[in-house]
Amino acid sequence: MFLAWRACWIFLATATNLRSLPPPRNARPPPPALRAAAATAAHHPASASPLALYAWDAFPAWTDPLLAESHGIFVALQHAAAAAAAAAAEDDTGAGVAPSLGETAPGGRGVGALSRARVVDASRHYRATIHAQILALKDREARLAEALAVADADGDTSAAAVAEQELADAADQSLLYESAELIWHLVEVFFIAAPSSGLIAPLLLDWLQLHVPVDGVLDVASAPAPLAHPDFWFVIQRLVLQGRMDTARELIGSVTSQDMAELDLLSVTAEALGSMPLPSPASPLTEYLPAWKAWHDSVAAMVASSPDVQSHPELSNIFALLLGSETALVNAATSWYELLVARMLFVDPAVKIHDVKSHTAPAIAAVEGDDPALRSVDLVLLAVMNRDIHTTLRYCVALIGSHWFVAHLTDLLAHVGAIESFALGFGTSLREFFLLEYGLKLMSSRHHWQLAATYFSHAPSLGAAHMAALLETTPHPTAAKTRKLINTALFHGLPRLATSIRAVRARAYLDANALVPALSWYLAARSPTAVSAVADRIIDLAIATDALPDLHMLDALGPDLVVSERLAFLAKYREFDVLSRAGDLATAATLLAKLLASHIVPRRLVLPLLRQAVPLLEAPDALFSAQETYALMAVLADVSHDHRSPPTARVDAQLISLALSRNLARALLDTPIPTKPHLAASSAPPSHPASHKPPAPNASSSVFNVTISADRFHRV
């Protein structure tokens, strides 16, 4: 099993030669402005190592919100899938059997008849969680930058060095999460949302606008004279390239000029931008294409008939973008995927999801040249656009890690049937493999092991075994931690494991000589043998020290006392001890007599219990009746014949015998004299036998009989 598991991992890690991924030219996606891209490249030279397996998998404290939020999304999705599967199984119109994990149900539904829209919603929630993590890291960067500035101002070189290192780490972490969000969204576009119409341009346009911002918009818009700002036309060009027509029109509309001819040209440009039909997932291709072609023809005719536009270099460049000039598009694009989306917007709006693969290579060649040195992120994006899901996952393992990201992403892909549920050689699917890998990583964190149990519970083949190993090997130095483990085991349907955990906790208490807690945990574990052994040790300790520990937890056991005969004896002995200390000696004596007459007292404890009865036997008033005393004598006679008893036991037996004799004498003296039936009937009403007094004539003979009996007993 272990060899098969590692073999699968080696396959995932080396099948596409992940270790030889080309190094990135930059460590972050290209920024929108060419000058900003050049500045970023200066800080991240081509020799920089690729982003791979950074602190993402270490689960530091600042990742807690991400882990908790994504756990909630995951659980909600599994519950929704289970409910949908149950509904599908009960649907009389269906086949009666819900699809299994990894199969696609009819009607565009995923696993267990879960709607694709529900899975898309979960994917967006995951993306929002990643984005929230990015914002938190940006805030952390700002705080660290302030701390670095303060340290530099104070001349504290040590604090400055620490702050500088932490700031660099935070920047790298932000970069990694930004790459993760970029990749996740594109996977959502091509595999999870996957429009049925096939028109991919609207979703790719949203993806580009969300992850590749246009720098300088606020600076230009807030300038006193926007048109005079040196970046005005550059920003307009970037906005048009990304299809941000409304923002470009607002920026153009903010221009004020005394040159009426220039204002007319700007107005014409704004009108052309505003009239452009943009693709929408809700618009059928049959409606969008004719509208786009009519707009394109009208703009081309306007430019051809307007010498002023042709003579204005900036406006001419803007209209060249609108008309899909290859030169203008390539010069304006800062990345191959930005050029790819721009071509769909201005050149070929009818590109469908299956056609994107044929458009990636020309876009890369146009931007990167004949010998492209693609970054690691580029390779992942290219694999996604080629709809090669297995290569995508392998690259994600290399770039981001195999744990949080890939585990949740493959779960979504399985729910929409985007990955096959094939076996990996040891009876598990790709989804389950990554869930188990993520769970194993969570196991290594003392704060996140409960999350690991959830992911294991949704791995159908090997999850139960992993969960059992997790709960059995998780340290639980405190009772609170033990209860958490037990509750987790019971919640996931592992009662035997919960019993085993209780027994381990009991053994820990027993090794520490904490007998009462050990007894309590062994009782919870329903282990009669262990309960009897601990009860024996408690009784031995109580008799040896004449002090019984607090066993108040026995009061709540009730029928559970039958778990062990020793436990029942211990409960009765505790009751005797409580009564004796409370001063209720008569009740204590009666209870002790019944206890010794029963068969639940261990033989080795009979003589010590009789020894504890001596103070009660020597009491001024007879606390034991004659019948009880005879029973105690029989018990003493029985244990006195035990040849294995120590020599001191004979002395104890003699003292106990003497006390029994004296108590018997007092008990016989206090015993009422029986009367003849006819005298009894005439001397007292039958309804009050307790108030009956023997007649005086028989008193002397009664005393005589008692005296003879007592004298005979003493002579014996």
XYZ file of N, CA and C in Angstrom, residues 582-684:
309
model
N -20.575 9.808 58.536
C -21.701 10.688 58.854
C -22.309 10.380 60.217
N -21.888 9.285 60.866
C -22.389 8.946 62.192
C -23.598 8.052 62.190
N -24.064 7.623 61.035
C -25.215 6.726 60.957
C -24.706 5.290 61.089
N -24.323 4.919 62.329
C -23.649 3.644 62.551
C -24.582 2.455 62.381
N -25.844 2.596 62.767
C -26.776 1.472 62.653
C -26.967 1.077 61.190
N -27.192 2.085 60.326
C -27.355 1.788 58.895
C -26.067 1.251 58.306
N -24.934 1.810 58.746
C -23.638 1.342 58.256
C -23.415 -0.116 58.643
N -23.792 -0.490 59.884
C -23.615 -1.873 60.328
C -24.478 -2.821 59.509
N -25.725 -2.441 59.279
C -26.610 -3.291 58.471
C -26.051 -3.484 57.063
N -25.562 -2.373 56.464
C -25.009 -2.455 55.114
C -23.763 -3.337 55.078
N -22.907 -3.207 56.095
C -21.687 -4.013 56.132
C -22.020 -5.493 56.295
N -23.010 -5.797 57.113
C -23.400 -7.197 57.293
C -23.912 -7.794 55.984
N -24.736 -7.033 55.274
C -25.244 -7.524 53.988
C -24.105 -7.669 52.972
N -23.183 -6.723 53.017
C -22.068 -6.760 52.069
C -21.204 -7.994 52.293
N -20.902 -8.295 53.572
C -20.063 -9.455 53.873
C -20.799 -10.769 53.616
N -22.108 -10.751 53.744
C -22.881 -11.967 53.491
C -23.055 -12.240 52.003
N -22.833 -11.218 51.179
C -22.965 -11.402 49.729
C -21.721 -12.091 49.176
N -21.728 -12.330 47.875
C -20.617 -13.028 47.241
C -19.774 -12.096 46.371
N -19.933 -10.795 46.553
C -19.185 -9.864 45.700
C -17.909 -9.368 46.369
N -17.699 -9.745 47.645
C -16.500 -9.295 48.352
C -15.338 -10.204 47.990
N -14.245 -9.652 47.487
C -13.062 -10.490 47.235
C -12.607 -11.169 48.525
N -12.195 -12.427 48.438
C -11.849 -13.194 49.632
C -10.737 -12.531 50.430
N -9.786 -11.921 49.751
C -8.664 -11.313 50.457
C -9.076 -10.056 51.220
N -10.301 -9.567 50.949
C -10.759 -8.352 51.621
C -11.741 -8.639 52.753
N -12.101 -9.922 52.942
C -13.093 -10.246 53.976
C -12.562 -9.910 55.360
N -11.356 -10.371 55.676
C -10.789 -10.125 57.000
C -10.577 -8.630 57.262
N -10.049 -7.849 56.298
C -9.951 -6.402 56.546
C -11.307 -5.746 56.786
N -12.339 -6.205 56.077
C -13.662 -5.630 56.306
C -14.184 -6.008 57.694
N -13.958 -7.254 58.106
C -14.360 -7.648 59.458
C -13.604 -6.836 60.506
N -12.348 -6.528 60.209
C -11.569 -5.712 61.138
C -12.174 -4.312 61.244
N -12.681 -3.791 60.114
C -13.325 -2.482 60.164
C -14.671 -2.544 60.889
N -15.230 -3.758 61.033
C -16.504 -3.899 61.749
C -16.328 -3.924 63.254
N -15.080 -4.102 63.748
C -14.843 -4.213 65.195
C -15.361 -3.000 65.957
N -15.075 -1.744 65.532
C -15.620 -0.598 66.289
C -17.134 -0.624 66.380
N -17.788 -1.095 65.320
C -19.246 -1.181 65.359
C -19.703 -2.309 66.283
N -18.946 -3.406 66.314
C -19.296 -4.513 67.206
C -19.098 -4.148 68.664
N -18.155 -3.254 68.956
C -17.865 -2.869 70.333
C -18.710 -1.684 70.802
N -19.628 -1.235 69.968
C -20.473 -0.102 70.361
C -21.332 -0.474 71.566
N -21.677 0.505 72.428
C -22.486 0.199 73.627
C -23.796 -0.468 73.280
N -24.429 0.016 72.235
C -25.676 -0.596 71.799
C -25.369 -1.607 70.697
N -26.124 -2.672 70.700
C -25.904 -3.701 69.678
C -26.367 -3.172 68.325
N -25.405 -2.929 67.429
C -25.741 -2.432 66.094
C -26.037 -3.568 65.131
N -25.522 -4.759 65.448
C -25.788 -5.935 64.622
C -26.789 -6.817 65.353
N -27.768 -7.303 64.635
C -28.720 -8.234 65.245
C -28.041 -9.583 65.461
N -28.716 -10.437 66.222
C -28.155 -11.767 66.472
C -27.977 -12.536 65.171
N -28.964 -12.431 64.285
C -28.871 -13.139 63.008
C -27.696 -12.620 62.194
N -27.513 -11.285 62.172
C -26.385 -10.710 61.439
C -25.057 -11.127 62.066
N -25.042 -11.208 63.391
C -23.804 -11.614 64.071
C -23.449 -13.056 63.751
N -24.456 -13.940 63.756
C -24.193 -15.326 63.372
C -23.634 -15.404 61.950
N -24.198 -14.574 61.054
C -23.716 -14.580 59.669
C -22.265 -14.128 59.601
N -21.915 -13.111 60.410
C -20.529 -12.635 60.427
C -19.603 -13.695 61.008
N -20.096 -14.440 62.013
C -19.286 -15.528 62.575
C -18.998 -16.598 61.525
N -20.009 -16.878 60.716
C -19.809 -17.883 59.667
C -18.781 -17.405 58.648
N -18.838 -16.126 58.330
C -17.858 -15.564 57.386
C -16.459 -15.640 57.976
N -16.343 -15.313 59.280
C -15.032 -15.369 59.941
C -14.505 -16.798 59.983
N -15.377 -17.733 60.283
C -14.945 -19.132 60.335
C -14.455 -19.604 58.972
N -15.102 -19.108 57.918
C -14.719 -19.528 56.572
C -13.323 -19.036 56.210
N -13.039 -17.761 56.481
C -11.726 -17.226 56.107
C -10.645 -17.680 57.075
N -11.015 -18.099 58.290
C -10.007 -18.548 59.260
C -9.351 -19.844 58.834
N -10.012 -20.619 57.989
C -9.450 -21.883 57.531
C -8.540 -21.718 56.317
N -8.320 -20.478 55.923
C -7.454 -20.223 54.766
C -6.002 -20.329 55.210
N -5.306 -21.348 54.737
C -3.926 -21.579 55.156
C -2.953 -20.556 54.579
N -3.404 -19.807 53.568
C -2.511 -18.823 52.964
C -2.517 -17.500 53.717
N -3.316 -17.407 54.768
C -3.395 -16.164 55.525
C -2.097 -15.927 56.279
N -1.652 -14.695 56.423
C -0.426 -14.392 57.180
C -0.642 -14.648 58.665
N 0.460 -14.777 59.434
C 0.320 -15.043 60.886
C -0.477 -13.970 61.611
N -0.360 -12.743 61.181
C -1.099 -11.668 61.864
C -2.593 -11.834 61.693
N -3.010 -12.565 60.657
C -4.441 -12.738 60.431
C -5.082 -13.519 61.563
N -4.328 -14.437 62.222
C -4.896 -15.214 63.329
C -5.188 -14.316 64.523
N -4.277 -13.388 64.780
C -4.513 -12.447 65.885
C -5.732 -11.603 65.583
N -5.813 -11.132 64.331
C -6.975 -10.332 63.944
C -8.253 -11.150 64.079
N -8.202 -12.418 63.701
C -9.398 -13.258 63.782
C -9.845 -13.439 65.225
N -8.899 -13.586 66.147
C -9.257 -13.734 67.555
C -9.917 -12.465 68.096
N -9.361 -11.308 67.733
C -9.958 -10.043 68.184
C -11.357 -9.875 67.605
N -11.501 -10.228 66.340
C -12.817 -10.098 65.701
C -13.802 -11.075 66.337
N -13.326 -12.290 66.662
C -14.203 -13.288 67.286
C -14.687 -12.811 68.646
N -13.783 -12.190 69.400
C -14.173 -11.666 70.705
C -15.213 -10.571 70.569
N -15.006 -9.680 69.592
C -15.973 -8.595 69.388
C -17.317 -9.147 68.945
N -17.294 -10.178 68.122
C -18.544 -10.792 67.682
C -19.279 -11.424 68.856
N -18.534 -12.061 69.755
C -19.165 -12.709 70.915
C -19.843 -11.680 71.802
N -19.154 -10.601 72.063
C -19.740 -9.568 72.915
C -20.972 -8.959 72.252
N -20.886 -8.717 70.951
C -22.041 -8.129 70.260
C -23.219 -9.097 70.267
N -22.916 -10.400 70.144
C -23.995 -11.380 70.150
C -24.695 -11.399 71.502
N -23.919 -11.268 72.555
C -24.534 -11.244 73.891
C -25.469 -10.059 74.028
N -25.001 -8.893 73.590
C -25.867 -7.710 73.692
C -27.079 -7.848 72.781
N -26.868 -8.436 71.611
C -27.984 -8.578 70.681
C -29.035 -9.531 71.221
N -28.586 -10.618 71.864
C -29.544 -11.566 72.420
C -30.299 -10.973 73.600
N -29.622 -10.171 74.398
C -30.300 -9.519 75.514
C -31.363 -8.549 75.031
N -31.099 -7.932 73.892
C -32.056 -6.949 73.370
C -33.136 -7.581 72.510
N -33.049 -8.910 72.303
C -34.020 -9.552 71.421
C -35.330 -9.766 72.166
N -36.497 -9.396 71.644
C -37.784 -9.632 72.310
C -38.040 -11.126 72.484
N -38.709 -11.511 73.663
C -39.010 -12.914 73.954
C -40.254 -13.324 73.178
N -40.178 -14.396 72.411
C -41.377 -14.842 71.676
C -42.416 -15.383 72.652
N -43.666 -15.169 72.387
C -44.783 -15.617 73.246
C -45.598 -16.668 72.530
N -46.464 -17.349 73.369
C -47.342 -18.346 72.771
C -48.388 -17.644 71.932
N -48.872 -18.327 70.927
C -49.802 -17.657 70.008
C -51.071 -17.181 70.681
N -51.665 -18.002 71.633
C -52.939 -17.578 72.215
C -52.732 -16.406 73.154
N -51.579 -16.341 73.820
C -51.296 -15.190 74.671
C -51.055 -13.949 73.843
N -50.374 -14.156 72.728
C -50.098 -13.007 71.866
C -51.378 -12.456 71.300
N -52.313 -13.354 70.969
C -53.557 -12.888 70.383
C -54.389 -12.130 71.380
N -54.304 -12.501 72.690
C -55.126 -11.836 73.692
C -54.482 -10.602 74.269
N -53.168 -10.449 74.132
C -52.479 -9.347 74.803
C -52.268 -8.131 73.928
N -52.346 -8.256 72.603
C -52.073 -7.097 71.740
C -52.891 -7.212 70.478
